Amino acid sequence: MKQVLNIAYYEVRHILKDHILLLLVAAVPLFYAALFGAAFISGVLKDIPTGVVDLDNSTVSREIVTAYKNSPYFKVLDQIQTYPQLEEAMRQGTVRSGIVIPEGFSSDLAHRRSNEVLIVYDGSNLIWGYNVRKNALDVITDFNAGHSAAYLAGMGMAEHEIANTLDSISLNYEVWYNPTYSYVNFLFMGILIMIIHQVGLLTSSLTVTREKEKNSWIQFLSSPIARWKIFAGKCLPYFVANTVNYCLLLWIAANIMQAKVAGSLALVFLLGLLFNLFIVSAGFFISLHAPNSLQVTRYLLPMAFPIFMISGFTWPKTHIPAAINGLAKLLPFTWMAEGFRMVTLKELGLAHVLPNLLALSAMAALTLFFALTFDKKRKPPKTGDLSVNCQSSVPTKGNCL
């Protein structure tokens, strides 16, 4: 154990000396969390900029406008008066939805003739479109119920008779797990897991390549220290840092972003440990076989977006092609993100999360095996590739960068 701790101390000193690496390990996860947190801080989409074109200009039409103004989800802009103004404002992006009340609306309503209010919304962003459609229907439904009740009362019907008439078929619904439709719960938590994935994988993937570039890896290869001790010592600082960052980001999400982090904390922590074990093992394995740090960063950085998109965290897996679903199942992020959501959002227990734990355990064990069974024989450096940090002032092919 003393040898492991000595190697870990050696690695920590390297982290402290390399300011960029220190920022990656300690500051970048917090910076990313703060950046994305600021973007999703509102959680629920309110005050949607809305233009109203009232072509009827009657008492009833003004009541509809007032109903929209009283809704917390819409912010009616009074400067929009005509349909061309609404079109121009939609093109410029100053409004995201519009309400058009046609001429003769109040007359048709008084004579119980069919009439309609036109709702238009910007579908170029589906989040705008979904929220406008849902909340506009709620406003119109409430207004329609109130107006119908007033009409029936004017015909002499008693209050209980009006209620029985209007509620002959009623719709009651409950939203489980995310009742406020908060995008913090829906999207932000997945982004935090991806931050842990990418930052942890990148930093642990530089452990051996740095030694190769300084020609000091030979000291480890020629030493009598067991391979598992080299792995443990080199990866221990990154495993600890990644675990601390995981816990810290969860605390930020729960206490600052007001995200729902419920369920068993033991399961949440176990998922994080298995995920981090895979990350440092995979990173060490990549570092063993990568010729230099440049190659590591070149290939790891573009991975985040496709991994996130095919995981099923945002777009349902049932609507993703089977081949892509099969590929996603080979990625630990898929199992981690799904298990994390089941525990923290749905508050499910071990029986439901067990497949995710087993998948993460198998992936962590596999990468751990490959990381621990590296060859201690020295291999000649490859020629023809770019490398970094080797004291060359002019980067050329076959030289250093």
mmCIF file of C-alpha atoms in Angstrom:
data_model
loop_
_atom_site.group_PDB
_atom_site.id
_atom_site.type_symbol
_atom_site.label_atom_id
_atom_site.label_comp_id
_atom_site.label_asym_id
_atom_site.label_seq_id
_atom_site.Cartn_x
_atom_site.Cartn_y
_atom_site.Cartn_z
ATOM 1 C CA MET A 1 0.000 0.000 0.000
ATOM 2 C CA LYS A 2 2.922 2.322 0.675
ATOM 3 C CA GLN A 3 4.034 1.975 -2.962
ATOM 4 C CA VAL A 4 0.523 2.823 -4.170
ATOM 5 C CA LEU A 5 0.398 5.897 -1.968
ATOM 6 C CA ASN A 6 3.865 6.984 -3.131
ATOM 7 C CA ILE A 7 2.777 6.777 -6.777
ATOM 8 C CA ALA A 8 -0.453 8.592 -5.918
ATOM 9 C CA TYR A 9 1.554 11.318 -4.159
ATOM 10 C CA TYR A 10 3.785 11.568 -7.230
ATOM 11 C CA GLU A 11 0.674 11.932 -9.441
ATOM 12 C CA VAL A 12 -0.854 14.576 -7.162
ATOM 13 C CA ARG A 13 2.354 16.607 -7.383
ATOM 14 C CA HIS A 14 2.137 16.461 -11.169
ATOM 15 C CA ILE A 15 -1.476 17.663 -10.997
ATOM 16 C CA LEU A 16 -0.533 20.563 -8.734
ATOM 17 C CA LYS A 17 2.378 21.594 -10.972
ATOM 18 C CA ASP A 18 0.354 21.437 -14.194
ATOM 19 C CA HIS A 19 -2.076 24.337 -13.880
ATOM 20 C CA ILE A 20 -4.180 23.235 -16.848
ATOM 21 C CA LEU A 21 -4.556 19.728 -15.464
ATOM 22 C CA LEU A 22 -5.360 21.133 -12.034
ATOM 23 C CA LEU A 23 -8.129 23.250 -13.546
ATOM 24 C CA LEU A 24 -9.494 20.211 -15.390
ATOM 25 C CA VAL A 25 -9.585 18.132 -12.230
ATOM 26 C CA ALA A 26 -10.792 20.730 -9.729
ATOM 27 C CA ALA A 27 -12.410 23.685 -11.469
ATOM 28 C CA VAL A 28 -13.789 22.688 -14.875
ATOM 29 C CA PRO A 29 -16.618 20.464 -13.532
ATOM 30 C CA LEU A 30 -17.779 23.289 -11.256
ATOM 31 C CA PHE A 31 -17.456 25.839 -14.057
ATOM 32 C CA TYR A 32 -19.493 23.682 -16.448
ATOM 33 C CA ALA A 33 -22.104 23.017 -13.775
ATOM 34 C CA ALA A 34 -22.405 26.748 -13.070
ATOM 35 C CA LEU A 35 -22.582 27.577 -16.779
ATOM 36 C CA PHE A 36 -25.273 25.038 -17.618
ATOM 37 C CA GLY A 37 -27.017 25.720 -14.321
ATOM 38 C CA ALA A 38 -27.317 29.393 -15.213
ATOM 39 C CA ALA A 39 -28.849 28.383 -18.553
ATOM 40 C CA PHE A 40 -31.463 26.136 -16.907
ATOM 41 C CA ILE A 41 -31.940 28.116 -13.688
ATOM 42 C CA SER A 42 -35.588 28.948 -14.397
ATOM 43 C CA GLY A 43 -36.485 25.269 -14.719
ATOM 44 C CA VAL A 44 -40.012 25.999 -15.977
ATOM 45 C CA LEU A 45 -40.728 28.134 -19.044
ATOM 46 C CA LYS A 46 -42.781 31.178 -18.014
ATOM 47 C CA ASP A 47 -43.459 34.673 -19.412
ATOM 48 C CA ILE A 48 -43.488 33.451 -23.010
ATOM 49 C CA PRO A 49 -43.477 36.618 -25.167
ATOM 50 C CA THR A 50 -46.869 36.667 -26.875
ATOM 51 C CA GLY A 51 -48.544 38.952 -29.367
ATOM 52 C CA VAL A 52 -52.349 39.390 -29.486
ATOM 53 C CA VAL A 53 -54.249 40.463 -32.594
ATOM 54 C CA ASP A 54 -57.793 41.293 -31.490
ATOM 55 C CA LEU A 55 -59.816 41.826 -34.676
ATOM 56 C CA ASP A 56 -63.134 41.721 -32.792
ATOM 57 C CA ASN A 57 -62.308 44.252 -30.058
ATOM 58 C CA SER A 58 -65.328 43.297 -27.995
ATOM 59 C CA THR A 59 -65.894 42.753 -24.296
ATOM 60 C CA VAL A 60 -65.576 38.984 -24.694
ATOM 61 C CA SER A 61 -62.403 39.199 -26.784
ATOM 62 C CA ARG A 62 -60.837 41.530 -24.213
ATOM 63 C CA GLU A 63 -61.704 38.986 -21.528
ATOM 64 C CA ILE A 64 -59.692 36.380 -23.453
ATOM 65 C CA VAL A 65 -56.750 38.787 -23.674
ATOM 66 C CA THR A 66 -57.026 39.396 -19.928
ATOM 67 C CA ALA A 67 -57.031 35.642 -19.298
ATOM 68 C CA TYR A 68 -53.723 35.361 -21.169
ATOM 69 C CA LYS A 69 -52.272 38.312 -19.296
ATOM 70 C CA ASN A 70 -53.225 36.710 -15.990
ATOM 71 C CA SER A 71 -51.497 33.455 -16.905
ATOM 72 C CA PRO A 72 -47.934 33.228 -15.521
ATOM 73 C CA TYR A 73 -46.875 31.376 -18.662
ATOM 74 C CA PHE A 74 -47.529 34.225 -21.099
ATOM 75 C CA LYS A 75 -46.283 37.785 -21.331
ATOM 76 C CA VAL A 76 -48.572 39.714 -23.669
ATOM 77 C CA LEU A 77 -46.788 42.481 -25.610
ATOM 78 C CA ASP A 78 -49.192 45.374 -26.137
ATOM 79 C CA GLN A 79 -47.298 46.790 -29.131
ATOM 80 C CA ILE A 80 -48.524 43.938 -31.371
ATOM 81 C CA GLN A 81 -51.861 45.071 -32.845
ATOM 82 C CA THR A 82 -52.050 43.654 -36.385
ATOM 83 C CA TYR A 83 -51.331 40.342 -38.083
ATOM 84 C CA PRO A 84 -48.395 41.745 -40.147
ATOM 85 C CA GLN A 85 -46.848 43.049 -36.919
ATOM 86 C CA LEU A 86 -47.232 39.581 -35.406
ATOM 87 C CA GLU A 87 -45.562 37.966 -38.434
ATOM 88 C CA GLU A 88 -42.644 40.403 -38.298
ATOM 89 C CA ALA A 89 -42.208 39.949 -34.543
ATOM 90 C CA MET A 90 -42.162 36.147 -34.988
ATOM 91 C CA ARG A 91 -39.503 36.459 -37.678
ATOM 92 C CA GLN A 92 -37.379 38.669 -35.438
ATOM 93 C CA GLY A 93 -37.882 36.401 -32.437
ATOM 94 C CA THR A 94 -39.324 39.128 -30.192
ATOM 95 C CA VAL A 95 -42.455 37.008 -29.728
ATOM 96 C CA ARG A 96 -42.743 33.223 -29.647
ATOM 97 C CA SER A 97 -46.506 32.837 -29.797
ATOM 98 C CA GLY A 98 -49.510 34.731 -31.054
ATOM 99 C CA ILE A 99 -53.277 34.843 -30.501
ATOM 100 C CA VAL A 100 -55.599 35.937 -33.295
ATOM 101 C CA ILE A 101 -59.242 36.627 -32.353
ATOM 102 C CA PRO A 102 -61.340 36.926 -35.551
ATOM 103 C CA GLU A 103 -63.978 39.544 -36.355
ATOM 104 C CA GLY A 104 -67.484 38.599 -35.313
ATOM 105 C CA PHE A 105 -66.156 36.409 -32.516
ATOM 106 C CA SER A 106 -68.466 37.805 -29.826
ATOM 107 C CA SER A 107 -71.490 37.710 -32.166
ATOM 108 C CA ASP A 108 -70.895 34.059 -33.043
ATOM 109 C CA LEU A 109 -70.428 33.293 -29.363
ATOM 110 C CA ALA A 110 -73.682 35.039 -28.427
ATOM 111 C CA HIS A 111 -75.605 33.080 -31.044
ATOM 112 C CA ARG A 112 -73.912 29.823 -30.034
ATOM 113 C CA ARG A 113 -72.314 29.466 -33.458
ATOM 114 C CA SER A 114 -69.044 27.689 -33.976
ATOM 115 C CA ASN A 115 -66.050 29.976 -33.588
ATOM 116 C CA GLU A 116 -62.359 29.638 -32.944
ATOM 117 C CA VAL A 117 -59.337 31.495 -31.690
ATOM 118 C CA LEU A 118 -56.151 31.000 -33.678
ATOM 119 C CA ILE A 119 -52.999 30.152 -31.719
ATOM 120 C CA VAL A 120 -49.703 30.406 -33.597
ATOM 121 C CA TYR A 121 -46.323 29.547 -32.144
ATOM 122 C CA ASP A 122 -42.703 29.260 -33.131
ATOM 123 C CA GLY A 123 -42.068 25.569 -33.856
ATOM 124 C CA SER A 124 -38.416 26.094 -34.785
ATOM 125 C CA ASN A 125 -37.714 25.405 -31.113
ATOM 126 C CA LEU A 126 -39.784 22.470 -29.868
ATOM 127 C CA ILE A 127 -39.530 23.605 -26.261
ATOM 128 C CA TRP A 128 -41.259 26.877 -27.136
ATOM 129 C CA GLY A 129 -43.831 25.016 -29.213
ATOM 130 C CA TYR A 130 -44.685 22.400 -26.595
ATOM 131 C CA ASN A 131 -45.090 24.915 -23.778
ATOM 132 C CA VAL A 132 -47.157 27.359 -25.847
ATOM 133 C CA ARG A 133 -49.517 24.620 -27.037
ATOM 134 C CA LYS A 134 -50.018 23.103 -23.580
ATOM 135 C CA ASN A 135 -50.522 26.379 -21.698
ATOM 136 C CA ALA A 136 -52.676 27.996 -24.397
ATOM 137 C CA LEU A 137 -55.053 25.037 -24.281
ATOM 138 C CA ASP A 138 -55.265 25.392 -20.493
ATOM 139 C CA VAL A 139 -56.135 29.107 -20.750
ATOM 140 C CA ILE A 140 -58.787 28.570 -23.437
ATOM 141 C CA THR A 141 -60.296 25.592 -21.604
ATOM 142 C CA ASP A 142 -60.629 27.582 -18.374
ATOM 143 C CA PHE A 143 -62.127 30.552 -20.211
ATOM 144 C CA ASN A 144 -64.554 28.362 -22.134
ATOM 145 C CA ALA A 145 -65.734 26.650 -18.944
ATOM 146 C CA GLY A 146 -66.296 30.002 -17.211
ATOM 147 C CA HIS A 147 -68.169 31.474 -20.164
ATOM 148 C CA SER A 148 -70.383 28.413 -20.522
ATOM 149 C CA ALA A 149 -71.171 28.497 -16.808
ATOM 150 C CA ALA A 150 -72.205 32.167 -17.086
ATOM 151 C CA TYR A 151 -74.422 31.394 -20.074
ATOM 152 C CA LEU A 152 -76.172 28.544 -18.275
ATOM 153 C CA ALA A 153 -76.631 30.690 -15.173
ATOM 154 C CA GLY A 154 -78.298 33.317 -17.335
ATOM 155 C CA MET A 155 -80.763 30.664 -18.479
ATOM 156 C CA GLY A 156 -81.817 30.146 -14.865
ATOM 157 C CA MET A 157 -79.943 26.962 -14.087
ATOM 158 C CA ALA A 158 -78.869 26.409 -10.495
ATOM 159 C CA GLU A 159 -75.204 26.160 -9.597
ATOM 160 C CA HIS A 160 -75.306 22.413 -9.001
ATOM 161 C CA GLU A 161 -77.136 21.901 -12.322
ATOM 162 C CA ILE A 162 -74.430 23.897 -14.120
ATOM 163 C CA ALA A 163 -71.726 21.808 -12.469
ATOM 164 C CA ASN A 164 -73.463 18.570 -13.449
ATOM 165 C CA THR A 165 -73.862 19.781 -17.042
ATOM 166 C CA LEU A 166 -70.296 20.946 -17.482
ATOM 167 C CA ASP A 167 -68.753 18.035 -15.606
ATOM 168 C CA SER A 168 -70.695 15.213 -17.236
ATOM 169 C CA ILE A 169 -67.336 14.100 -18.653
ATOM 170 C CA SER A 170 -64.336 15.576 -16.900
ATOM 171 C CA LEU A 171 -60.637 15.061 -17.342
ATOM 172 C CA ASN A 172 -58.414 14.723 -14.340
ATOM 173 C CA TYR A 173 -54.731 14.047 -14.719
ATOM 174 C CA GLU A 174 -51.667 13.665 -12.563
ATOM 175 C CA VAL A 175 -48.085 14.241 -13.674
ATOM 176 C CA TRP A 176 -45.792 11.811 -11.919
ATOM 177 C CA TYR A 177 -42.102 12.289 -11.125
ATOM 178 C CA ASN A 178 -41.738 15.763 -12.680
ATOM 179 C CA PRO A 179 -45.060 17.564 -12.083
ATOM 180 C CA THR A 180 -43.733 21.038 -12.888
ATOM 181 C CA TYR A 181 -42.211 19.893 -16.192
ATOM 182 C CA SER A 182 -38.908 21.281 -14.934
ATOM 183 C CA TYR A 183 -36.106 21.155 -17.486
ATOM 184 C CA VAL A 184 -33.636 21.037 -14.598
ATOM 185 C CA ASN A 185 -34.938 17.577 -13.754
ATOM 186 C CA PHE A 186 -35.297 16.581 -17.378
ATOM 187 C CA LEU A 187 -32.034 17.731 -18.945
ATOM 188 C CA PHE A 188 -29.643 19.349 -16.476
ATOM 189 C CA MET A 189 -28.957 16.182 -14.464
ATOM 190 C CA GLY A 190 -27.917 14.302 -17.594
ATOM 191 C CA ILE A 191 -25.534 17.123 -18.486
ATOM 192 C CA LEU A 192 -23.925 16.857 -15.036
ATOM 193 C CA ILE A 193 -23.288 13.142 -15.563
ATOM 194 C CA MET A 194 -21.744 13.880 -18.955
ATOM 195 C CA ILE A 195 -19.460 16.485 -17.332
ATOM 196 C CA ILE A 196 -18.224 13.838 -14.897
ATOM 197 C CA HIS A 197 -17.767 11.395 -17.782
ATOM 198 C CA GLN A 198 -15.783 13.664 -20.081
ATOM 199 C CA VAL A 199 -13.636 15.496 -17.534
ATOM 200 C CA GLY A 200 -12.812 12.306 -15.646
ATOM 201 C CA LEU A 201 -12.009 10.367 -18.818
ATOM 202 C CA LEU A 202 -9.851 13.147 -20.226
ATOM 203 C CA THR A 203 -7.786 13.712 -17.066
ATOM 204 C CA SER A 204 -7.170 10.012 -16.387
ATOM 205 C CA SER A 205 -6.272 9.491 -20.048
ATOM 206 C CA LEU A 206 -3.304 11.823 -19.676
ATOM 207 C CA THR A 207 -1.585 9.891 -16.866
ATOM 208 C CA VAL A 208 0.675 7.656 -18.974
ATOM 209 C CA THR A 209 0.927 9.811 -22.105
ATOM 210 C CA ARG A 210 2.482 12.555 -19.992
ATOM 211 C CA GLU A 211 5.119 10.099 -18.766
ATOM 212 C CA LYS A 212 5.771 8.931 -22.321
ATOM 213 C CA GLU A 213 6.346 12.488 -23.506
ATOM 214 C CA LYS A 214 8.787 13.138 -20.659
ATOM 215 C CA ASN A 215 10.428 9.750 -21.222
ATOM 216 C CA SER A 216 9.808 8.861 -17.570
ATOM 217 C CA TRP A 217 7.397 5.977 -18.184
ATOM 218 C CA ILE A 218 10.435 3.716 -18.418
ATOM 219 C CA GLN A 219 10.902 4.155 -14.679
ATOM 220 C CA PHE A 220 7.575 2.473 -14.023
ATOM 221 C CA LEU A 221 8.132 -0.256 -16.627
ATOM 222 C CA SER A 222 11.539 -1.200 -15.268
ATOM 223 C CA SER A 223 10.564 -1.036 -11.599
ATOM 224 C CA PRO A 224 9.645 -4.178 -9.602
ATOM 225 C CA ILE A 225 6.354 -2.549 -8.593
ATOM 226 C CA ALA A 226 3.333 -4.666 -9.500
ATOM 227 C CA ARG A 227 1.169 -3.482 -12.356
ATOM 228 C CA TRP A 228 -1.923 -3.141 -10.166
ATOM 229 C CA LYS A 229 -0.018 -0.850 -7.830
ATOM 230 C CA ILE A 230 1.048 1.370 -10.735
ATOM 231 C CA PHE A 231 -2.544 1.544 -11.928
ATOM 232 C CA ALA A 232 -3.917 2.188 -8.453
ATOM 233 C CA GLY A 233 -1.354 4.870 -7.646
ATOM 234 C CA LYS A 234 -1.727 6.678 -10.958
ATOM 235 C CA CYS A 235 -5.543 6.581 -10.968
ATOM 236 C CA LEU A 236 -6.326 7.051 -7.277
ATOM 237 C CA PRO A 237 -6.121 10.889 -7.338
ATOM 238 C CA TYR A 238 -8.457 11.057 -10.338
ATOM 239 C CA PHE A 239 -10.907 8.563 -8.853
ATOM 240 C CA VAL A 240 -11.060 10.553 -5.615
ATOM 241 C CA ALA A 241 -11.380 13.872 -7.468
ATOM 242 C CA ASN A 242 -14.094 12.512 -9.756
ATOM 243 C CA THR A 243 -16.049 11.103 -6.812
ATOM 244 C CA VAL A 244 -15.796 14.398 -4.926
ATOM 245 C CA ASN A 245 -16.910 16.296 -8.021
ATOM 246 C CA TYR A 246 -19.837 13.892 -8.449
ATOM 247 C CA CYS A 247 -21.041 14.485 -4.892
ATOM 248 C CA LEU A 248 -20.440 18.233 -5.131
ATOM 249 C CA LEU A 249 -22.359 18.596 -8.380
ATOM 250 C CA LEU A 250 -25.260 16.624 -6.919
ATOM 251 C CA TRP A 251 -25.309 18.972 -3.926
ATOM 252 C CA ILE A 252 -25.307 21.995 -6.248
ATOM 253 C CA ALA A 253 -28.130 20.486 -8.329
ATOM 254 C CA ALA A 254 -30.279 19.732 -5.285
ATOM 255 C CA ASN A 255 -29.647 22.836 -3.190
ATOM 256 C CA ILE A 256 -29.013 25.590 -5.730
ATOM 257 C CA MET A 257 -30.796 24.406 -8.873
ATOM 258 C CA GLN A 258 -33.636 22.819 -6.847
ATOM 259 C CA ALA A 259 -33.423 19.656 -8.907
ATOM 260 C CA LYS A 260 -35.132 16.569 -7.570
ATOM 261 C CA VAL A 261 -32.454 14.309 -6.067
ATOM 262 C CA ALA A 262 -34.564 11.869 -4.087
ATOM 263 C CA GLY A 263 -34.569 8.116 -3.585
ATOM 264 C CA SER A 264 -31.809 6.062 -2.005
ATOM 265 C CA LEU A 265 -28.603 8.047 -1.609
ATOM 266 C CA ALA A 266 -26.736 4.758 -1.201
ATOM 267 C CA LEU A 267 -27.852 3.701 -4.696
ATOM 268 C CA VAL A 268 -26.966 7.114 -6.110
ATOM 269 C CA PHE A 269 -23.508 6.863 -4.565
ATOM 270 C CA LEU A 270 -23.021 3.248 -5.721
ATOM 271 C CA LEU A 271 -23.939 4.191 -9.286
ATOM 272 C CA GLY A 272 -21.395 7.004 -9.115
ATOM 273 C CA LEU A 273 -18.641 4.756 -7.757
ATOM 274 C CA LEU A 274 -19.102 2.139 -10.481
ATOM 275 C CA PHE A 275 -19.296 4.837 -13.138
ATOM 276 C CA ASN A 276 -16.120 6.503 -11.867
ATOM 277 C CA LEU A 277 -14.308 3.165 -11.661
ATOM 278 C CA PHE A 278 -15.074 2.595 -15.325
ATOM 279 C CA ILE A 279 -13.955 6.107 -16.212
ATOM 280 C CA VAL A 280 -10.514 5.921 -14.578
ATOM 281 C CA SER A 281 -9.924 2.358 -15.808
ATOM 282 C CA ALA A 282 -10.880 3.257 -19.377
ATOM 283 C CA GLY A 283 -8.838 6.437 -19.165
ATOM 284 C CA PHE A 284 -5.745 4.580 -17.958
ATOM 285 C CA PHE A 285 -6.170 1.952 -20.693
ATOM 286 C CA ILE A 286 -6.475 4.658 -23.356
ATOM 287 C CA SER A 287 -3.412 6.398 -21.959
ATOM 288 C CA LEU A 288 -1.407 3.163 -22.170
ATOM 289 C CA HIS A 289 -2.039 2.812 -25.877
ATOM 290 C CA ALA A 290 -2.271 6.428 -27.027
ATOM 291 C CA PRO A 291 1.018 7.684 -28.469
ATOM 292 C CA ASN A 292 0.670 11.148 -26.925
ATOM 293 C CA SER A 293 -1.652 13.593 -25.209
ATOM 294 C CA LEU A 294 -2.663 15.257 -28.447
ATOM 295 C CA GLN A 295 -4.157 12.028 -29.752
ATOM 296 C CA VAL A 296 -6.085 11.593 -26.496
ATOM 297 C CA THR A 297 -7.699 15.017 -26.634
ATOM 298 C CA ARG A 298 -8.290 14.762 -30.381
ATOM 299 C CA TYR A 299 -10.455 11.658 -30.039
ATOM 300 C CA LEU A 300 -12.042 12.067 -26.621
ATOM 301 C CA LEU A 301 -13.439 15.574 -26.948
ATOM 302 C CA PRO A 302 -15.822 14.811 -29.869
ATOM 303 C CA MET A 303 -17.304 11.828 -28.024
ATOM 304 C CA ALA A 304 -19.594 13.694 -25.622
ATOM 305 C CA PHE A 305 -22.339 14.807 -28.007
ATOM 306 C CA PRO A 306 -23.058 11.479 -29.760
ATOM 307 C CA ILE A 307 -22.870 9.533 -26.481
ATOM 308 C CA PHE A 308 -25.423 11.884 -24.918
ATOM 309 C CA MET A 309 -27.760 11.865 -27.904
ATOM 310 C CA ILE A 310 -27.998 8.087 -28.421
ATOM 311 C CA SER A 311 -28.278 7.248 -24.723
ATOM 312 C CA GLY A 312 -32.055 7.668 -24.622
ATOM 313 C CA PHE A 313 -31.820 10.277 -21.881
ATOM 314 C CA THR A 314 -33.650 12.897 -23.950
ATOM 315 C CA TRP A 315 -35.127 11.100 -26.962
ATOM 316 C CA PRO A 316 -37.056 7.903 -26.015
ATOM 317 C CA LYS A 317 -35.179 4.670 -26.681
ATOM 318 C CA THR A 318 -38.361 3.134 -28.091
ATOM 319 C CA HIS A 319 -38.079 5.551 -31.017
ATOM 320 C CA ILE A 320 -34.366 5.074 -31.676
ATOM 321 C CA PRO A 321 -33.348 2.504 -34.347
ATOM 322 C CA ALA A 322 -32.433 -0.898 -32.937
ATOM 323 C CA ALA A 323 -28.857 -0.754 -34.228
ATOM 324 C CA ILE A 324 -28.200 2.548 -32.465
ATOM 325 C CA ASN A 325 -29.912 1.249 -29.331
ATOM 326 C CA GLY A 326 -27.589 -1.738 -29.403
ATOM 327 C CA LEU A 327 -24.581 0.560 -29.639
ATOM 328 C CA ALA A 328 -25.903 2.711 -26.780
ATOM 329 C CA LYS A 329 -26.154 -0.350 -24.538
ATOM 330 C CA LEU A 330 -22.397 -0.828 -24.870
ATOM 331 C CA LEU A 331 -21.790 2.604 -23.352
ATOM 332 C CA PRO A 332 -21.726 3.078 -19.568
ATOM 333 C CA PHE A 333 -23.271 6.540 -19.796
ATOM 334 C CA THR A 334 -26.507 4.967 -21.058
ATOM 335 C CA TRP A 335 -26.827 2.706 -18.012
ATOM 336 C CA MET A 336 -25.635 5.378 -15.598
ATOM 337 C CA ALA A 337 -28.030 8.070 -16.850
ATOM 338 C CA GLU A 338 -30.999 5.708 -16.880
ATOM 339 C CA GLY A 339 -30.241 4.314 -13.413
ATOM 340 C CA PHE A 340 -29.638 7.789 -12.019
ATOM 341 C CA ARG A 341 -32.996 9.022 -13.319
ATOM 342 C CA MET A 342 -34.818 5.965 -11.951
ATOM 343 C CA VAL A 343 -33.395 6.510 -8.462
ATOM 344 C CA THR A 344 -33.403 10.294 -8.115
ATOM 345 C CA LEU A 345 -36.532 11.169 -10.091
ATOM 346 C CA LYS A 346 -38.739 8.079 -9.860
ATOM 347 C CA GLU A 347 -37.421 7.023 -6.434
ATOM 348 C CA LEU A 348 -37.175 3.376 -7.494
ATOM 349 C CA GLY A 349 -35.298 0.830 -5.419
ATOM 350 C CA LEU A 350 -32.623 -1.799 -5.925
ATOM 351 C CA ALA A 351 -34.879 -4.269 -7.736
ATOM 352 C CA HIS A 352 -35.486 -1.805 -10.584
ATOM 353 C CA VAL A 353 -31.921 -0.470 -10.776
ATOM 354 C CA LEU A 354 -30.186 -3.862 -10.466
ATOM 355 C CA PRO A 355 -29.766 -4.346 -14.272
ATOM 356 C CA ASN A 356 -28.042 -0.956 -14.471
ATOM 357 C CA LEU A 357 -25.762 -1.788 -11.546
ATOM 358 C CA LEU A 358 -24.856 -5.144 -13.110
ATOM 359 C CA ALA A 359 -24.151 -3.542 -16.497
ATOM 360 C CA LEU A 360 -21.937 -0.863 -14.941
ATOM 361 C CA SER A 361 -20.177 -3.490 -12.812
ATOM 362 C CA ALA A 362 -19.456 -5.647 -15.874
ATOM 363 C CA MET A 363 -18.121 -2.691 -17.863
ATOM 364 C CA ALA A 364 -16.010 -1.490 -14.942
ATOM 365 C CA ALA A 365 -14.617 -5.013 -14.396
ATOM 366 C CA LEU A 366 -13.773 -5.391 -18.078
ATOM 367 C CA THR A 367 -11.925 -2.093 -18.364
ATOM 368 C CA LEU A 368 -10.256 -2.746 -15.012
ATOM 369 C CA PHE A 369 -8.968 -6.083 -16.330
ATOM 370 C CA PHE A 370 -7.450 -4.483 -19.433
ATOM 371 C CA ALA A 371 -5.981 -1.647 -17.374
ATOM 372 C CA LEU A 372 -4.314 -4.055 -14.944
ATOM 373 C CA THR A 373 -2.872 -6.446 -17.523
ATOM 374 C CA PHE A 374 -0.715 -4.026 -19.457
ATOM 375 C CA ASP A 375 2.661 -5.170 -20.761
ATOM 376 C CA LYS A 376 5.600 -3.831 -18.784
ATOM 377 C CA LYS A 377 7.945 -4.245 -21.737
ATOM 378 C CA ARG A 378 9.080 -0.988 -23.231
ATOM 379 C CA LYS A 379 7.856 -0.313 -26.742
ATOM 380 C CA PRO A 380 9.725 1.986 -29.138
ATOM 381 C CA PRO A 381 7.936 5.290 -29.708
ATOM 382 C CA LYS A 382 5.955 5.627 -32.885
ATOM 383 C CA THR A 383 7.302 7.959 -35.512
ATOM 384 C CA GLY A 384 5.320 10.211 -37.782
ATOM 385 C CA ASP A 385 2.847 11.406 -35.153
ATOM 386 C CA LEU A 386 2.535 14.748 -33.447
ATOM 387 C CA SER A 387 3.340 14.847 -29.745
ATOM 388 C CA VAL A 388 3.370 17.497 -27.050
ATOM 389 C CA ASN A 389 5.493 18.941 -24.243
ATOM 390 C CA CYS A 390 8.851 17.762 -25.509
ATOM 391 C CA GLN A 391 10.753 21.041 -25.694
ATOM 392 C CA SER A 392 10.577 21.632 -29.439
ATOM 393 C CA SER A 393 10.072 25.198 -30.532
ATOM 394 C CA VAL A 394 8.798 24.416 -34.022
ATOM 395 C CA PRO A 395 6.041 21.827 -34.546
ATOM 396 C CA THR A 396 6.545 19.660 -37.601
ATOM 397 C CA LYS A 397 5.426 16.205 -38.698
ATOM 398 C CA GLY A 398 7.440 13.694 -36.779
ATOM 399 C CA ASN A 399 8.419 16.382 -34.300
ATOM 400 C CA CYS A 400 6.795 17.698 -31.125
ATOM 401 C CA LEU A 401 3.960 20.111 -30.694
#
